Amino acid sequence: KTFLEKEYRCTLLAATGPEGSGRDDVPGLAALYDADVLVFSMRRRSLPVIQMAHLERFIRAGKPLVVLRTSAAAFQTRQDPQPGYVVWDRFDKEVLGCNYQGYNPKSRATGCDVWMAPEAADHPILQGVDAKFHSPAWIYRQRPLADTARVLLWGRWSTEDPEEPVAWTNAHAGGRVFYTTLGHPSDFENGALQRLLLQAIHWGAQCEHAT
């Protein structure tokens, strides 16, 4: 709301309950019918058929997506969904262009160092974003990426594991997709992430400006 409502009409939706009761219910997804961009953050949920239909219709129509962190496993539940609810196990591969493989538990204690991919320095999403910064977010294993993905940021937590892509763009159904493994709660205090996300939304909406 702080950063977007100056320029966009925003509809904020959330699950009706925390872990447990209500976590698989996100009322209001019919708002996607006239939305221009979906900013998406979800982790291991199943959704009622009608709610998933709203999401799928938007996504499969090639509408722009800005996707955060745990959404690589947005619909990969660890148990079968209850009757009338559905999952989307291949969301990471089909939409984000990645192959979510979890993370090294040791990296939870360190976060990760992040740097700009040199060949992407001219990308509009990266303009004014710090070339290097540290994130408290532990690194996700996401490779291999699809041929359609273009890496914007790389990251690494230790020499124990190789570097991993931290932010990239992808094309899905002819539409623009931005995904980042950043999105730990403390990340949102970082001006680099704030600017990255704002410019990703501008890019998704194909606006020419960024503030």
GROMACS .gro file of C-alpha atoms in nm:
model
  211
    1LYS     CA    1   0.000   0.000   0.000
    2THR     CA    2   0.279   0.243   0.091
    3PHE     CA    3   0.464   0.206  -0.237
    4LEU     CA    4   0.195   0.117  -0.488
    5GLU     CA    5  -0.122   0.309  -0.415
    6LYS     CA    6   0.035   0.633  -0.538
    7GLU     CA    7   0.024   0.488  -0.890
    8TYR     CA    8  -0.198   0.180  -0.888
    9ARG     CA    9  -0.540   0.076  -0.767
   10CYS     CA   10  -0.455  -0.212  -0.535
   11THR     CA   11  -0.667  -0.497  -0.407
   12LEU     CA   12  -0.502  -0.681  -0.118
   13LEU     CA   13  -0.609  -1.042  -0.058
   14ALA     CA   14  -0.501  -1.281   0.215
   15ALA     CA   15  -0.586  -1.624   0.349
   16THR     CA   16  -0.860  -1.618   0.610
   17GLY     CA   17  -0.652  -1.789   0.877
   18PRO     CA   18  -0.293  -1.874   0.982
   19GLU     CA   19  -0.128  -2.214   0.955
   20GLY     CA   20  -0.415  -2.457   1.001
   21SER     CA   21  -0.773  -2.337   0.990
   22GLY     CA   22  -0.847  -2.109   0.696
   23ARG     CA   23  -0.503  -2.118   0.536
   24ASP     CA   24  -0.644  -2.276   0.218
   25ASP     CA   25  -0.905  -2.008   0.160
   26VAL     CA   26  -0.826  -1.677  -0.017
   27PRO     CA   27  -1.152  -1.489  -0.070
   28GLY     CA   28  -1.181  -1.222  -0.337
   29LEU     CA   29  -0.978  -1.377  -0.619
   30ALA     CA   30  -1.249  -1.274  -0.864
   31ALA     CA   31  -1.069  -0.935  -0.852
   32LEU     CA   32  -0.826  -1.088  -1.101
   33TYR     CA   33  -1.082  -1.044  -1.378
   34ASP     CA   34  -0.984  -0.679  -1.421
   35ALA     CA   35  -0.635  -0.685  -1.268
   36ASP     CA   36  -0.332  -0.578  -1.472
   37VAL     CA   37  -0.060  -0.739  -1.255
   38LEU     CA   38  -0.066  -1.005  -0.985
   39VAL     CA   39   0.189  -0.979  -0.701
   40PHE     CA   40   0.191  -1.325  -0.555
   41SER     CA   41   0.321  -1.474  -0.229
   42MET     CA   42   0.200  -1.814  -0.112
   43ARG     CA   43   0.344  -2.131   0.041
   44ARG     CA   44   0.219  -2.490   0.015
   45ARG     CA   45  -0.154  -2.430  -0.017
   46SER     CA   46  -0.439  -2.608  -0.185
   47LEU     CA   47  -0.727  -2.389  -0.296
   48PRO     CA   48  -1.098  -2.446  -0.358
   49VAL     CA   49  -1.162  -2.529  -0.724
   50ILE     CA   50  -1.331  -2.195  -0.794
   51GLN     CA   51  -1.048  -1.992  -0.638
   52MET     CA   52  -0.783  -2.185  -0.831
   53ALA     CA   53  -0.985  -2.132  -1.148
   54HIS     CA   54  -0.958  -1.754  -1.100
   55LEU     CA   55  -0.581  -1.783  -1.060
   56GLU     CA   56  -0.534  -2.023  -1.348
   57ARG     CA   57  -0.745  -1.814  -1.584
   58PHE     CA   58  -0.531  -1.508  -1.509
   59ILE     CA   59  -0.199  -1.692  -1.534
   60ARG     CA   60  -0.276  -1.901  -1.842
   61ALA     CA   61  -0.397  -1.587  -2.020
   62GLY     CA   62  -0.039  -1.458  -2.006
   63LYS     CA   63  -0.111  -1.177  -1.759
   64PRO     CA   64   0.192  -1.030  -1.576
   65LEU     CA   65   0.313  -1.191  -1.254
   66VAL     CA   66   0.551  -1.069  -0.983
   67VAL     CA   67   0.620  -1.370  -0.764
   68LEU     CA   68   0.798  -1.389  -0.428
   69ARG     CA   69   1.011  -1.643  -0.246
   70THR     CA   70   0.805  -1.934  -0.107
   71SER     CA   71   0.573  -1.918  -0.407
   72ALA     CA   72   0.813  -2.154  -0.585
   73ALA     CA   73   0.626  -2.414  -0.379
   74ALA     CA   74   0.296  -2.227  -0.374
   75PHE     CA   75   0.081  -2.533  -0.441
   76GLN     CA   76   0.314  -2.822  -0.354
   77THR     CA   77   0.133  -2.960  -0.051
   78ARG     CA   78   0.278  -3.235   0.164
   79GLN     CA   79  -0.051  -3.423   0.180
   80ASP     CA   80  -0.345  -3.486  -0.049
   81PRO     CA   81  -0.590  -3.194  -0.069
   82GLN     CA   82  -0.930  -3.227   0.088
   83PRO     CA   83  -1.226  -3.289  -0.145
   84GLY     CA   84  -1.310  -2.985  -0.354
   85TYR     CA   85  -0.957  -2.842  -0.327
   86VAL     CA   86  -0.680  -2.859  -0.587
   87VAL     CA   87  -0.302  -2.816  -0.611
   88TRP     CA   88  -0.064  -2.717  -0.892
   89ASP     CA   89   0.248  -2.927  -0.837
   90ARG     CA   90   0.435  -2.801  -1.143
   91PHE     CA   91   0.377  -2.429  -1.089
   92ASP     CA   92   0.752  -2.370  -1.043
   93LYS     CA   93   0.841  -2.543  -1.369
   94GLU     CA   94   0.545  -2.437  -1.583
   95VAL     CA   95   0.517  -2.073  -1.480
   96LEU     CA   96   0.835  -1.958  -1.304
   97GLY     CA   97   1.074  -2.152  -1.523
   98CYS     CA   98   1.264  -2.311  -1.234
   99ASN     CA   99   1.302  -2.641  -1.053
  100TYR     CA  100   1.257  -2.585  -0.680
  101GLN     CA  101   1.484  -2.820  -0.483
  102GLY     CA  102   1.467  -2.683  -0.129
  103TYR     CA  103   1.773  -2.542   0.046
  104ASN     CA  104   2.071  -2.626   0.263
  105PRO     CA  105   1.949  -2.594   0.625
  106LYS     CA  106   2.284  -2.442   0.724
  107SER     CA  107   2.207  -2.139   0.508
  108ARG     CA  108   1.924  -2.037   0.744
  109ALA     CA  109   2.191  -1.912   0.984
  110THR     CA  110   2.374  -1.696   0.732
  111GLY     CA  111   2.134  -1.555   0.474
  112CYS     CA  112   2.300  -1.490   0.141
  113ASP     CA  113   2.512  -1.240  -0.047
  114VAL     CA  114   2.340  -1.115  -0.362
  115TRP     CA  115   2.492  -0.957  -0.673
  116MET     CA  116   2.372  -0.834  -1.008
  117ALA     CA  117   2.425  -1.050  -1.317
  118PRO     CA  118   2.664  -0.835  -1.525
  119GLU     CA  119   2.489  -0.916  -1.853
  120ALA     CA  120   2.157  -0.794  -1.708
  121ALA     CA  121   2.279  -0.459  -1.573
  122ASP     CA  122   2.079  -0.267  -1.833
  123HIS     CA  123   1.749  -0.440  -1.751
  124PRO     CA  124   1.480  -0.191  -1.637
  125ILE     CA  125   1.404  -0.394  -1.324
  126LEU     CA  126   1.760  -0.343  -1.201
  127GLN     CA  127   1.797   0.030  -1.257
  128GLY     CA  128   1.908   0.193  -0.932
  129VAL     CA  129   1.922  -0.140  -0.746
  130ASP     CA  130   2.242  -0.197  -0.546
  131ALA     CA  131   2.489  -0.409  -0.743
  132LYS     CA  132   2.568  -0.609  -0.427
  133PHE     CA  133   2.385  -0.650  -0.097
  134HIS     CA  134   2.321  -0.904   0.179
  135SER     CA  135   1.986  -1.067   0.246
  136PRO     CA  136   1.872  -1.257   0.556
  137ALA     CA  137   1.685  -1.493   0.320
  138TRP     CA  138   1.841  -1.836   0.295
  139ILE     CA  139   1.926  -1.940  -0.059
  140TYR     CA  140   1.696  -2.166  -0.257
  141ARG     CA  141   1.814  -2.434  -0.498
  142GLN     CA  142   1.624  -2.358  -0.819
  143ARG     CA  143   1.825  -2.496  -1.109
  144PRO     CA  144   1.800  -2.585  -1.386
  145LEU     CA  145   1.614  -2.280  -1.514
  146ALA     CA  146   1.413  -2.286  -1.833
  147ASP     CA  147   1.569  -2.160  -2.155
  148THR     CA  148   1.319  -1.873  -2.144
  149ALA     CA  149   1.450  -1.746  -1.808
  150ARG     CA  150   1.690  -1.449  -1.786
  151VAL     CA  151   1.884  -1.424  -1.459
  152LEU     CA  152   1.898  -1.076  -1.302
  153LEU     CA  153   2.052  -1.153  -0.961
  154TRP     CA  154   2.272  -1.431  -0.828
  155GLY     CA  155   2.337  -1.529  -0.468
  156ARG     CA  156   2.547  -1.755  -0.248
  157TRP     CA  157   2.560  -1.833   0.120
  158SER     CA  158   2.889  -2.026   0.142
  159THR     CA  159   3.155  -2.196  -0.066
  160GLU     CA  160   2.990  -2.519   0.052
  161ASP     CA  161   2.727  -2.478  -0.223
  162PRO     CA  162   2.739  -2.322  -0.571
  163GLU     CA  163   2.583  -1.985  -0.649
  164GLU     CA  164   2.213  -1.990  -0.729
  165PRO     CA  165   1.985  -1.758  -0.925
  166VAL     CA  166   1.804  -1.519  -0.690
  167ALA     CA  167   1.590  -1.318  -0.935
  168TRP     CA  168   1.497  -1.369  -1.298
  169THR     CA  169   1.238  -1.300  -1.563
  170ASN     CA  170   1.051  -1.564  -1.755
  171ALA     CA  171   0.789  -1.580  -2.029
  172HIS     CA  172   0.472  -1.782  -1.975
  173ALA     CA  173   0.180  -1.803  -2.218
  174GLY     CA  174   0.320  -1.495  -2.390
  175GLY     CA  175   0.318  -1.292  -2.067
  176ARG     CA  176   0.583  -1.143  -1.841
  177VAL     CA  177   0.687  -1.322  -1.523
  178PHE     CA  178   0.929  -1.195  -1.257
  179TYR     CA  179   1.035  -1.418  -0.969
  180THR     CA  180   1.273  -1.368  -0.679
  181THR     CA  181   1.375  -1.600  -0.398
  182LEU     CA  182   1.402  -1.290  -0.178
  183GLY     CA  183   1.108  -1.209   0.045
  184HIS     CA  184   1.213  -1.293   0.401
  185PRO     CA  185   1.022  -1.049   0.627
  186SER     CA  186   1.341  -0.852   0.698
  187ASP     CA  187   1.406  -0.817   0.324
  188PHE     CA  188   1.125  -0.564   0.300
  189GLU     CA  189   1.329  -0.319   0.508
  190ASN     CA  190   1.598  -0.322   0.238
  191GLY     CA  191   1.572  -0.041  -0.017
  192ALA     CA  192   1.724  -0.270  -0.280
  193LEU     CA  193   1.432  -0.515  -0.256
  194GLN     CA  194   1.177  -0.234  -0.237
  195ARG     CA  195   1.308  -0.087  -0.559
  196LEU     CA  196   1.345  -0.427  -0.726
  197LEU     CA  197   0.981  -0.516  -0.662
  198LEU     CA  198   0.844  -0.176  -0.758
  199GLN     CA  199   1.032  -0.184  -1.086
  200ALA     CA  200   0.929  -0.544  -1.149
  201ILE     CA  201   0.566  -0.432  -1.120
  202HIS     CA  202   0.630  -0.142  -1.359
  203TRP     CA  203   0.800  -0.384  -1.599
  204GLY     CA  204   0.516  -0.635  -1.575
  205ALA     CA  205   0.260  -0.364  -1.639
  206GLN     CA  206   0.485  -0.231  -1.919
  207CYS     CA  207   0.506   0.115  -1.764
  208GLU     CA  208   0.792   0.330  -1.884
  209HIS     CA  209   0.875   0.486  -1.549
  210ALA     CA  210   1.005   0.386  -1.209
  211THR     CA  211   1.010   0.598  -0.895
   0.00000   0.00000   0.00000
